[in-house]
Amino acid sequence: MTTLASPFTSALRPFVALARTELLRLLRNRALLVPALLLPIIFFSLWGLPNARYTLGGVNAGRYMLVSYAAYSLISTALFGFGVAVAAERASGWWRQLQITPAPPALIFGAKITASLVMGLLSVLALCLFAGLVGHIWLGAADLGGVLLRLLPGMVPFALLGLTLGLLAPPDAAGGVANLVALPMLFASGIFVPLDTAPDFIRSLAPYLPAYHFGQLGWTAIGAKPAGAEWTHWVWLAGYAAVFLLTSLWAARRSEMRR
Amino acid sequence: MNTGLINNVVCFEGVSVRFGAVSALDNLNLELRGGELSALLGPNGAGKTTALRLLLGLTRPSQGTVRVLGGDPRRSEARRGVGAMLQDISLPPNLSVLELLRLYAALYPAPLSVNRALELSGLSDQATSRASRLSGGQQRRLSFALAVIGNPELLLLDEPTVAMDVQGRAAFWHGIAELRSGGCTVLLTTHLLEEVDRAADRVIVLSRGVIVADAAPGSVRARVGLSRVRFSSRLDAAHWHTITLPGDVLEGGPAGQFSIRTRQPEALVRAALDLDPALSDLEVSRASLEDAFLSLTGPDQAPTGALA
Ligand SMILES: Nc1ncnc2c1ncn2[C@@H]1O[C@H](COP(=O)(O)OP(=O)(O)O)[C@@H](O)[C@H]1O
Ligand SMILES: [Mg+2]
């Protein structure tokens, strides 16, 4: 019988085990995996490849839109692979099954976020491979590294937004609600189609949306004309992350009250 | 035994839980000592699950304090020594038994080996199956394996044997016995009196959020040893009360039908025939477990503390 905690007090072992398990679950969930891998590739083929000979924001439009759809893929991974998945677990009881272990909720969330990051990374790599092999558009290691270095940490506010929606919406409606929020935001931020072609009111709305700043971080990483200093994008994303952290904590408390 | 430390593994002090107008637990005071196996019995809605959820920090008391292994159950650290099996759990479909057990083993400071947990739950043959491929009873066994793999000091089991077949139950009780020999304290809920009668050190009966009995199962067995005498008679209840012995319970049915729960059916029948030679429809039966249980928790029965 152990009466005292063993010398093992580090959170590393439970964290690694949780993250590994969550990643396995994401990779085995075909309903999630197939769209996450295929949709960015399909969108890129429809809008990116045909425009590859033009210039956008001062760089090759093919490369620009490759970054756009990488951003799209990471945002949807954060929203759906994380937020909506948490909602489904809340309905299924798996979340409660983890809640009764000694793993603190922050550790469980951290592991889920890490698994989503890895999943996002995989979908971006698949997209880049497709763009290179099929469209002969290679980002190059340095540019890809720069894009990922900015976009992976930039996923945090979207993961927290997904979590809020997942906790607030009825479990089986969470996916639909997240789409309802994500799709207009992606259009209005220049991720789906470049803002140059968007109506004026959308162009004036865009700088207030998190996906716009997320996109800016990605595009400037491959040398596109910046729209403001880089730090302003980080401040916007951090601000949104803080807001969505508060809303998700509030939503978590609310769902706990309802059992 | 390390009594000083293990004493009072669980402690409820004046705990009430209210959900709106419903009072799930009402001023509950209960202490569980180290190494005991206690069974929490009660009809549906008695508050059994609520009591376990309090011990897991899943529900907050409206009033009073709950301590588990000397700590506040709402803190994650308090759960290092606690294993639990909940009533409504669905395990992720796309993970195997082995993967789930390995995950859980990594969450506790001094876990059992995966093989040991498989052995205790009787799941060794299903180790590589996906959780979703298991039968209902096997899923309960997996849930049990996940509850014990952390090598808990306190095991909380909500209706553990529901959906288990005979072999599952046998494996389960065998596993419990092995864990107890290591000093594990067990609190389980059930509505199967028979099952806990053999294994439990203590039976706690809850009814509408209140403890109506708290005793060794022997006392419950004594209660179960009751007989029920039924008959019809033109005499009224006042007459029949004169022949009942202390401890007997008389119930007057409609249209002159009576029912008496008694420990001495022979003496009672003799006295009844003397009192009313015209008595009819005489019927003597052993009181069922159900009867004993109902006599403690039934709506017409004031908690007399007969077993306490
Ligand atoms: N989250 C909840 N919201 C509202 N009422 C609840 C909730 N949980 C339990 N109850 C009520 O509390 C009472 C006790 O429930 P429970 O502890 O589940 O009983 P048992 O496990 O003994 O069947 C019941 O009347 C039940 O309806
Ligand atoms: Mg229950």
XYZ file of C-alpha atoms and ligand atoms in Angstrom:
595
model
C 0.000 0.000 0.000
C 1.424 3.362 -0.894
C 0.695 6.022 1.650
C 3.082 8.610 0.285
C 3.464 9.815 -3.280
C 6.439 8.114 -4.889
C 9.402 10.254 -5.936
C 7.673 10.440 -9.243
C 5.891 13.754 -9.030
C 6.568 14.962 -12.531
C 3.619 15.455 -14.799
C 5.584 14.300 -17.822
C 4.637 10.631 -17.829
C 0.863 11.192 -17.566
C 1.137 14.012 -20.090
C 2.926 11.896 -22.684
C 0.514 8.993 -22.161
C -2.533 11.261 -22.512
C -1.207 13.046 -25.601
C -0.280 9.744 -27.242
C -3.744 8.338 -26.561
C -5.496 11.435 -27.853
C -3.430 11.378 -31.043
C -4.250 7.714 -31.592
C -7.916 8.506 -31.193
C -7.726 11.380 -33.688
C -5.890 9.257 -36.228
C -8.369 6.417 -35.866
C -11.395 8.678 -36.228
C -12.013 8.514 -39.961
C -14.923 10.935 -39.882
C -12.440 13.529 -38.680
C -9.250 12.409 -40.381
C -10.515 12.234 -43.956
C -11.919 15.789 -44.141
C -8.952 17.172 -42.197
C -6.537 15.725 -44.734
C -8.601 16.058 -47.909
C -10.536 19.343 -47.684
C -7.457 21.630 -47.681
C -6.103 19.702 -50.665
C -9.424 19.977 -52.522
C -9.751 23.713 -51.843
C -6.161 24.271 -52.884
C -6.757 22.402 -56.151
C -9.899 24.455 -56.855
C -8.586 27.943 -56.062
C -4.845 27.727 -55.525
C -3.608 25.744 -58.515
C -5.558 27.655 -61.237
C -4.185 30.974 -59.915
C -0.623 29.830 -59.470
C 0.751 32.132 -62.173
C -0.572 35.361 -60.574
C 0.844 37.436 -57.781
C -0.866 38.064 -54.451
C 0.412 40.343 -51.681
C 3.690 40.633 -53.544
C 4.382 36.889 -53.683
C 3.410 34.047 -55.991
C -0.335 33.430 -55.597
C 0.134 29.654 -55.531
C 2.455 29.901 -52.556
C 0.196 32.511 -50.934
C -2.840 30.264 -51.198
C -0.908 27.245 -50.085
C -0.342 29.132 -46.847
C -4.042 30.139 -46.798
C -5.206 26.537 -46.919
C -2.560 25.464 -44.433
C -4.053 28.115 -42.137
C -7.533 26.806 -42.902
C -6.466 23.276 -42.093
C -4.940 24.307 -38.760
C -7.958 26.378 -37.771
C -10.363 23.554 -38.499
C -8.154 21.042 -36.688
C -8.198 23.292 -33.623
C -11.950 23.855 -33.818
C -13.090 20.358 -34.722
C -10.291 17.996 -33.718
C -10.216 19.677 -30.356
C -13.332 21.662 -29.469
C -16.004 19.533 -31.058
C -14.212 16.344 -30.001
C -14.369 17.494 -26.396
C -18.084 18.059 -26.826
C -18.578 14.531 -28.132
C -16.630 13.164 -25.186
C -18.757 15.122 -22.778
C -21.758 13.336 -24.240
C -20.128 9.917 -24.193
C -18.829 9.884 -20.631
C -15.159 9.474 -21.577
C -14.448 12.929 -20.237
C -15.915 11.967 -16.849
C -13.940 8.750 -16.926
C -10.764 10.862 -17.154
C -12.037 13.345 -14.570
C -12.018 10.666 -11.878
C -8.301 9.992 -12.364
C -5.649 12.082 -10.609
C -4.777 13.829 -13.880
C -5.573 17.530 -13.405
C -7.948 18.984 -16.019
C -5.212 21.333 -17.256
C -3.008 18.341 -18.052
C -5.808 16.584 -19.912
C -6.490 19.730 -21.937
C -2.788 20.247 -22.573
C -2.499 16.721 -23.922
C -5.527 17.163 -26.161
C -4.120 20.432 -27.496
C -0.772 18.780 -28.180
C -2.454 15.949 -30.046
C -4.382 18.488 -32.137
C -1.127 20.299 -32.927
C 0.456 17.092 -34.200
C -2.656 16.325 -36.192
C -2.589 19.844 -37.688
C 1.065 19.401 -38.563
C 0.273 16.184 -40.409
C -2.494 17.778 -42.442
C -0.253 20.731 -43.395
C 2.510 18.368 -44.457
C 0.039 16.403 -46.588
C -1.108 19.628 -48.248
C 2.468 20.796 -48.901
C 3.382 17.443 -50.361
C 0.378 17.608 -52.682
C 1.179 21.174 -53.751
C 4.758 20.202 -54.476
C 4.145 16.934 -56.258
C 1.057 17.951 -58.231
C 1.373 21.727 -58.629
C 5.168 21.982 -58.453
C 4.763 24.568 -55.737
C 7.323 23.879 -53.053
C 7.430 26.135 -50.008
C 10.990 25.194 -49.117
C 12.111 24.107 -45.680
C 12.895 27.608 -44.406
C 9.548 29.089 -45.451
C 7.592 26.084 -44.219
C 9.454 26.237 -40.902
C 8.668 29.955 -40.619
C 4.965 29.380 -41.381
C 4.645 26.540 -38.869
C 6.558 28.402 -36.189
C 3.932 31.129 -36.356
C 0.787 29.148 -37.129
C 1.113 26.245 -34.688
C 1.153 28.452 -31.567
C -1.425 30.661 -33.287
C -3.931 27.774 -33.124
C -4.508 28.281 -29.412
C -7.356 30.816 -29.616
C -9.197 28.620 -32.128
C -8.823 25.564 -29.941
C -10.285 27.541 -27.046
C -13.072 28.904 -29.253
C -13.895 25.340 -30.300
C -13.873 24.286 -26.677
C -16.294 27.058 -25.712
C -18.657 26.141 -28.538
C -18.297 22.458 -27.764
C -19.201 22.992 -24.126
C -22.085 25.376 -24.805
C -23.808 23.672 -27.735
C -25.766 20.464 -27.301
C -23.271 17.650 -28.035
C -24.743 16.544 -31.347
C -25.117 20.135 -32.572
C -21.584 21.242 -31.680
C -20.153 20.394 -35.114
C -22.811 22.389 -36.907
C -22.464 25.380 -34.599
C -18.674 25.377 -35.035
C -19.113 25.343 -38.824
C -21.578 28.201 -38.567
C -18.940 30.259 -36.761
C -15.899 29.062 -38.707
C -17.045 29.359 -42.315
C -18.106 33.051 -42.268
C -14.987 33.888 -40.262
C -12.745 32.129 -42.766
C -14.394 33.937 -45.692
C -14.259 37.323 -43.977
C -10.599 36.932 -43.021
C -9.210 36.303 -46.482
C -8.405 32.666 -45.806
C -10.783 31.055 -48.300
C -10.554 33.798 -50.926
C -8.077 36.691 -50.882
C -9.428 39.894 -49.299
C -8.530 41.897 -52.437
C -11.604 40.414 -54.073
C -13.886 40.901 -51.047
C -16.512 43.687 -50.640
C -15.500 46.801 -48.692
C -17.441 46.057 -45.518
C -15.726 42.713 -45.189
C -12.360 44.306 -45.697
C -13.055 46.739 -42.878
C -14.386 43.928 -40.671
C -11.470 41.552 -41.255
C -8.869 43.205 -38.970
C -11.098 42.466 -35.977
C -11.233 38.713 -36.634
C -8.711 36.246 -35.170
C -8.431 34.278 -38.422
C -7.304 37.452 -40.237
C -4.328 37.902 -37.902
C -3.619 34.199 -38.084
C -3.526 34.452 -41.889
C -1.326 37.553 -41.779
C 1.232 35.711 -39.655
C 1.335 32.940 -42.244
C 1.493 35.108 -45.354
C 4.199 37.417 -44.026
C 6.243 34.340 -43.127
C 6.729 33.728 -46.860
C 7.473 37.378 -47.585
C 4.025 38.805 -48.401
C 3.471 42.540 -47.885
C 2.773 43.018 -44.176
C -0.443 44.753 -43.081
C 0.864 46.126 -39.792
C 3.692 45.082 -37.484
C 3.977 41.375 -36.662
C 3.538 41.942 -32.942
C 0.076 43.452 -33.471
C -1.102 40.080 -34.891
C 0.263 38.277 -31.866
C -1.434 40.728 -29.538
C -4.759 40.188 -31.294
C -4.416 36.406 -31.136
C -3.301 36.491 -27.497
C -6.246 38.737 -26.688
C -8.653 36.340 -28.365
C -6.971 33.412 -26.608
C -7.513 35.137 -23.248
C -11.159 35.855 -24.047
C -11.847 32.302 -25.239
C -10.001 30.885 -22.232
C -12.396 32.781 -19.973
C -15.446 31.769 -21.991
C -14.390 28.116 -21.988
C -13.785 28.156 -18.221
C -17.218 29.685 -17.795
C -18.757 27.134 -20.153
C -16.992 24.298 -18.310
C -18.433 25.454 -15.006
C -21.846 25.773 -16.556
C -21.777 22.241 -17.954
C -20.476 20.923 -14.630
C -23.497 22.415 -12.886
C -25.722 20.525 -15.288
C -23.765 17.390 -14.358
C -2.149 -2.545 10.723
C -1.322 1.071 10.270
C -4.486 2.132 12.072
C -3.776 5.784 12.849
C -3.356 6.691 9.200
C -5.859 4.409 7.570
C -8.703 5.210 9.948
C -11.498 7.141 8.347
C -10.606 6.756 4.758
C -13.863 8.491 3.965
C -15.672 11.067 6.040
C -19.002 12.785 5.409
C -19.847 15.506 7.900
C -23.354 16.909 7.811
C -23.448 16.622 4.028
C -26.527 17.684 2.104
C -26.884 17.810 -1.659
C -29.852 19.545 -3.194
C -30.795 19.712 -6.848
C -33.403 22.432 -6.939
C -36.290 21.115 -4.877
C -34.890 17.556 -4.766
C -32.826 16.691 -1.738
C -30.514 13.904 -2.954
C -28.693 13.639 0.386
C -29.899 15.078 3.654
C -27.438 15.746 6.479
C -25.368 12.641 5.826
C -22.846 11.646 8.490
C -20.724 8.657 7.622
C -17.201 7.436 8.226
C -15.515 4.497 6.554
C -12.585 2.874 8.300
C -9.552 1.498 6.489
C -9.868 -2.008 5.068
C -13.664 -2.197 5.360
C -15.925 -3.292 2.559
C -19.143 -1.339 2.849
C -22.181 -1.722 0.673
C -24.438 1.231 0.060
C -27.924 -0.072 -0.570
C -31.097 1.675 -1.507
C -33.809 1.890 -4.127
C -33.366 4.033 -7.236
C -33.058 7.697 -6.388
C -31.941 7.027 -2.807
C -28.771 9.085 -3.296
C -26.169 6.312 -3.699
C -24.622 7.679 -6.867
C -24.646 11.182 -5.460
C -22.669 9.966 -2.424
C -20.028 8.393 -4.685
C -19.874 11.445 -6.939
C -19.157 13.574 -3.869
C -16.222 11.313 -3.027
C -14.865 11.785 -6.541
C -15.234 15.543 -6.489
C -17.757 15.406 -9.327
C -20.528 16.891 -7.218
C -20.204 19.721 -4.736
C -22.022 19.425 -1.392
C -24.666 22.079 -0.835
C -23.735 21.865 2.824
C -21.207 20.051 5.002
C -17.750 18.659 4.231
C -16.477 15.550 2.486
C -12.953 14.208 3.075
C -11.299 11.408 1.150
C -8.004 9.952 2.385
C -7.692 13.073 4.501
C -8.037 15.454 1.560
C -10.586 17.466 -0.349
C -11.928 15.238 -3.154
C -12.232 18.199 -5.478
C -8.430 18.371 -5.726
C -6.852 16.044 -8.288
C -4.166 14.890 -5.813
C -6.848 13.398 -3.570
C -7.661 10.949 -6.354
C -4.160 9.427 -6.481
C -5.266 6.775 -4.012
C -8.809 6.372 -5.336
C -10.092 4.084 -8.051
C -13.660 4.291 -9.242
C -16.147 2.605 -11.456
C -19.045 4.810 -12.456
C -22.504 3.766 -13.510
C -22.831 5.550 -16.836
C -19.558 5.305 -18.635
C -18.820 4.764 -22.236
C -15.248 4.040 -23.142
C -13.751 5.448 -26.338
C -14.574 3.001 -29.122
C -11.304 3.269 -30.989
C -8.900 2.237 -28.230
C -7.982 -1.272 -27.171
C -8.206 -2.684 -23.667
C -4.418 -2.700 -23.465
C -4.097 0.899 -24.640
C -6.617 2.102 -22.081
C -4.923 0.233 -19.259
C -1.490 1.567 -20.238
C -2.878 5.085 -20.275
C -4.404 4.687 -16.828
C -1.269 3.100 -15.419
C 0.630 6.237 -16.438
C -1.795 8.506 -14.566
C -1.153 7.020 -11.103
C 2.011 7.246 -9.026
C 2.360 3.549 -8.141
C 0.169 1.493 -10.466
C -0.320 -2.240 -10.701
C 1.059 -3.915 -13.797
C -1.255 -4.098 -16.776
C -1.205 -7.891 -16.559
C -2.224 -7.807 -12.925
C -5.191 -5.564 -13.709
C -6.228 -7.864 -16.557
C -5.981 -10.820 -14.208
C -7.977 -9.159 -11.417
C -10.763 -8.284 -13.820
C -10.689 -11.562 -15.736
C -10.028 -9.789 -19.045
C -6.718 -11.376 -20.041
C -8.232 -12.927 -23.164
C -9.622 -9.609 -24.395
C -6.449 -7.532 -23.951
C -6.118 -6.601 -27.607
C -9.822 -6.079 -28.347
C -11.161 -2.639 -29.032
C -13.280 -1.368 -26.126
C -16.287 -1.089 -28.438
C -16.082 -4.779 -29.380
C -16.574 -5.903 -25.774
C -19.912 -7.171 -24.513
C -21.757 -5.173 -21.877
C -20.426 -7.377 -19.086
C -16.881 -7.225 -20.453
C -17.083 -3.436 -20.591
C -17.991 -3.450 -16.905
C -14.954 -5.640 -16.275
C -12.783 -3.191 -18.197
C -14.233 -0.402 -16.138
C -13.253 -2.426 -13.062
C -9.742 -2.978 -14.428
C -9.381 0.785 -14.939
C -10.583 1.366 -11.387
C -7.974 -0.935 -9.857
C -4.917 -0.351 -12.022
C -3.924 2.688 -9.959
C -3.471 0.342 -6.969
C -6.034 2.319 -4.966
C -6.366 2.594 -1.204
C -10.032 3.351 -1.715
C -12.189 1.722 -4.349
C -15.570 3.262 -5.215
C -17.892 1.106 -7.292
C -21.304 2.210 -8.493
C -23.483 -0.806 -9.295
C -20.394 -2.779 -10.374
C -22.060 -6.081 -11.194
C -24.944 -4.776 -13.266
C -24.773 -6.382 -16.732
C -22.188 -8.944 -15.610
C -22.924 -12.615 -16.167
C -22.359 -15.255 -13.508
C -18.704 -15.749 -14.465
C -18.167 -12.003 -14.580
C -19.570 -11.672 -11.092
C -17.410 -14.484 -9.789
C -14.287 -12.936 -11.337
C -15.282 -9.577 -9.911
C -15.734 -10.813 -6.342
C -12.531 -12.801 -6.603
C -10.702 -9.633 -7.676
C -12.236 -7.688 -4.805
C -11.095 -10.320 -2.308
C -7.520 -10.109 -3.609
C -7.477 -6.333 -3.421
C -8.867 -6.424 0.105
C -6.110 -8.737 1.234
C -3.806 -5.845 0.300
C -5.764 -3.543 2.644
C -7.929 -1.770 0.094
C -11.065 -0.061 1.429
C -14.131 -0.642 -0.733
C -17.406 1.213 -0.966
C -19.887 -0.148 -3.475
C -23.486 0.510 -4.285
C -25.927 -2.145 -5.327
C -29.508 -3.111 -5.026
C -28.665 -6.800 -4.813
C -28.772 -7.548 -1.102
C -27.911 -11.201 -1.589
C -24.658 -10.405 -3.297
C -23.203 -8.178 -0.615
C -24.503 -10.318 2.209
C -21.501 -12.627 1.841
C -18.786 -10.089 1.153
C -19.606 -6.904 3.026
C -18.416 -5.957 6.507
C -21.050 -3.327 6.669
C -24.333 -2.555 4.985
C -25.552 1.023 4.848
C -29.105 1.465 3.658
C -30.073 4.809 2.177
C -33.610 5.924 1.583
C -34.418 9.275 0.093
C -31.063 10.725 1.057
C -31.136 9.521 4.669
C -29.335 6.571 6.260
C -32.054 4.255 7.578
C -29.790 1.401 8.599
C -26.081 0.910 9.114
C -25.126 -2.522 10.338
C -23.239 -5.737 9.770
C -24.908 -7.859 7.089
C -25.703 -10.472 9.744
C -28.410 -8.172 11.048
C -29.780 -7.836 7.571
C -29.768 -11.599 7.232
C -31.731 -11.796 10.479
C -34.176 -9.391 8.996
C -34.340 -11.503 5.881
C -35.169 -14.522 8.074
C -38.611 -13.027 8.630
C -41.800 -14.704 7.531
C -44.925 -13.139 6.242
C -48.323 -14.366 7.422
C -51.323 -13.318 5.365
C -55.008 -13.944 6.074
C -58.483 -12.428 5.867
C -60.570 -11.656 8.915
C -63.633 -9.710 10.004
C -61.839 -8.526 13.153
C -60.220 -5.130 12.974
C -56.555 -4.209 13.269
C -56.842 -3.365 16.979
C -57.621 -7.034 17.720
C -54.725 -8.275 15.646
C -52.308 -5.945 17.364
C -52.965 -7.795 20.625
C -51.317 -10.973 19.335
C -48.278 -9.492 17.607
C -44.904 -9.891 19.297
C -42.331 -7.107 19.630
C -40.687 -6.657 16.231
C -43.665 -7.942 14.276
C -45.112 -5.561 11.726
C -48.814 -5.575 10.988
C -50.212 -4.223 7.747
C -53.924 -4.012 7.170
C -54.908 -4.533 3.559
C -58.242 -3.592 2.017
C -61.403 -5.631 2.730
C -60.183 -7.233 5.965
C -56.925 -8.608 4.545
C -53.979 -8.554 6.887
C -50.304 -9.214 6.574
C -47.886 -9.639 9.478
C -44.118 -9.840 9.174
C -42.854 -11.923 12.039
C -39.936 -13.900 13.366
C -42.183 -16.628 14.936
C -44.739 -17.628 12.327
C -45.775 -20.838 14.164
C -46.698 -19.057 17.396
C -48.421 -16.327 15.494
C -50.567 -18.702 13.436
C -51.618 -20.570 16.599
C -52.592 -17.306 18.311
C -54.380 -16.073 15.207
C -56.569 -19.165 14.912
C -57.426 -18.893 18.624
C -58.370 -15.253 18.252
C -60.500 -15.690 15.135
C -61.553 -19.289 14.351
C -63.389 -17.891 11.266
C -60.137 -16.596 9.791
C -59.636 -17.512 6.109
C -57.139 -17.394 3.233
C -54.264 -18.219 5.607
C -50.904 -18.142 3.894
C -47.398 -18.298 5.361
C -44.354 -17.405 3.283
C -40.727 -16.513 3.838
C -40.170 -12.806 3.669
C -38.169 -12.085 0.547
C -35.036 -9.979 0.441
C -37.321 -7.484 -1.136
C -39.514 -7.511 1.992
C -36.564 -6.892 4.279
C -35.411 -4.134 2.047
C -38.821 -2.558 1.720
C -39.308 -2.680 5.449
C -36.299 -0.389 5.708
C -36.898 1.896 2.811
C -40.621 1.740 2.131
C -42.662 4.935 2.186
C -45.000 3.768 4.964
C -42.205 2.676 7.228
C -40.741 5.247 9.575
C -37.015 4.615 9.936
C -37.070 2.868 13.282
C -33.361 2.230 13.399
C -34.137 -1.400 14.089
C -30.838 -2.457 12.552
C -28.671 0.405 13.713
N -27.637 16.361 -11.561
C -28.823 16.178 -11.012
N -29.802 17.064 -11.210
C -31.000 16.929 -10.642
N -31.343 15.918 -9.845
C -30.438 14.974 -9.600
C -29.132 15.048 -10.163
N -28.424 13.976 -9.732
C -29.248 13.265 -8.949
N -30.465 13.860 -8.856
C -31.601 13.382 -8.049
O -31.112 13.068 -6.775
C -31.707 11.890 -6.284
C -30.655 10.854 -5.973
O -30.093 10.381 -7.176
P -28.939 9.275 -7.219
O -27.862 9.662 -6.280
O -28.559 9.109 -8.647
O -29.697 7.982 -6.689
P -29.324 6.433 -6.783
O -27.934 6.325 -7.318
O -29.452 5.940 -5.388
O -30.327 5.809 -7.690
C -32.696 11.454 -7.343
O -33.967 11.960 -6.973
C -32.193 12.112 -8.589
O -33.259 12.381 -9.467
Mg -27.249 5.293 -8.973
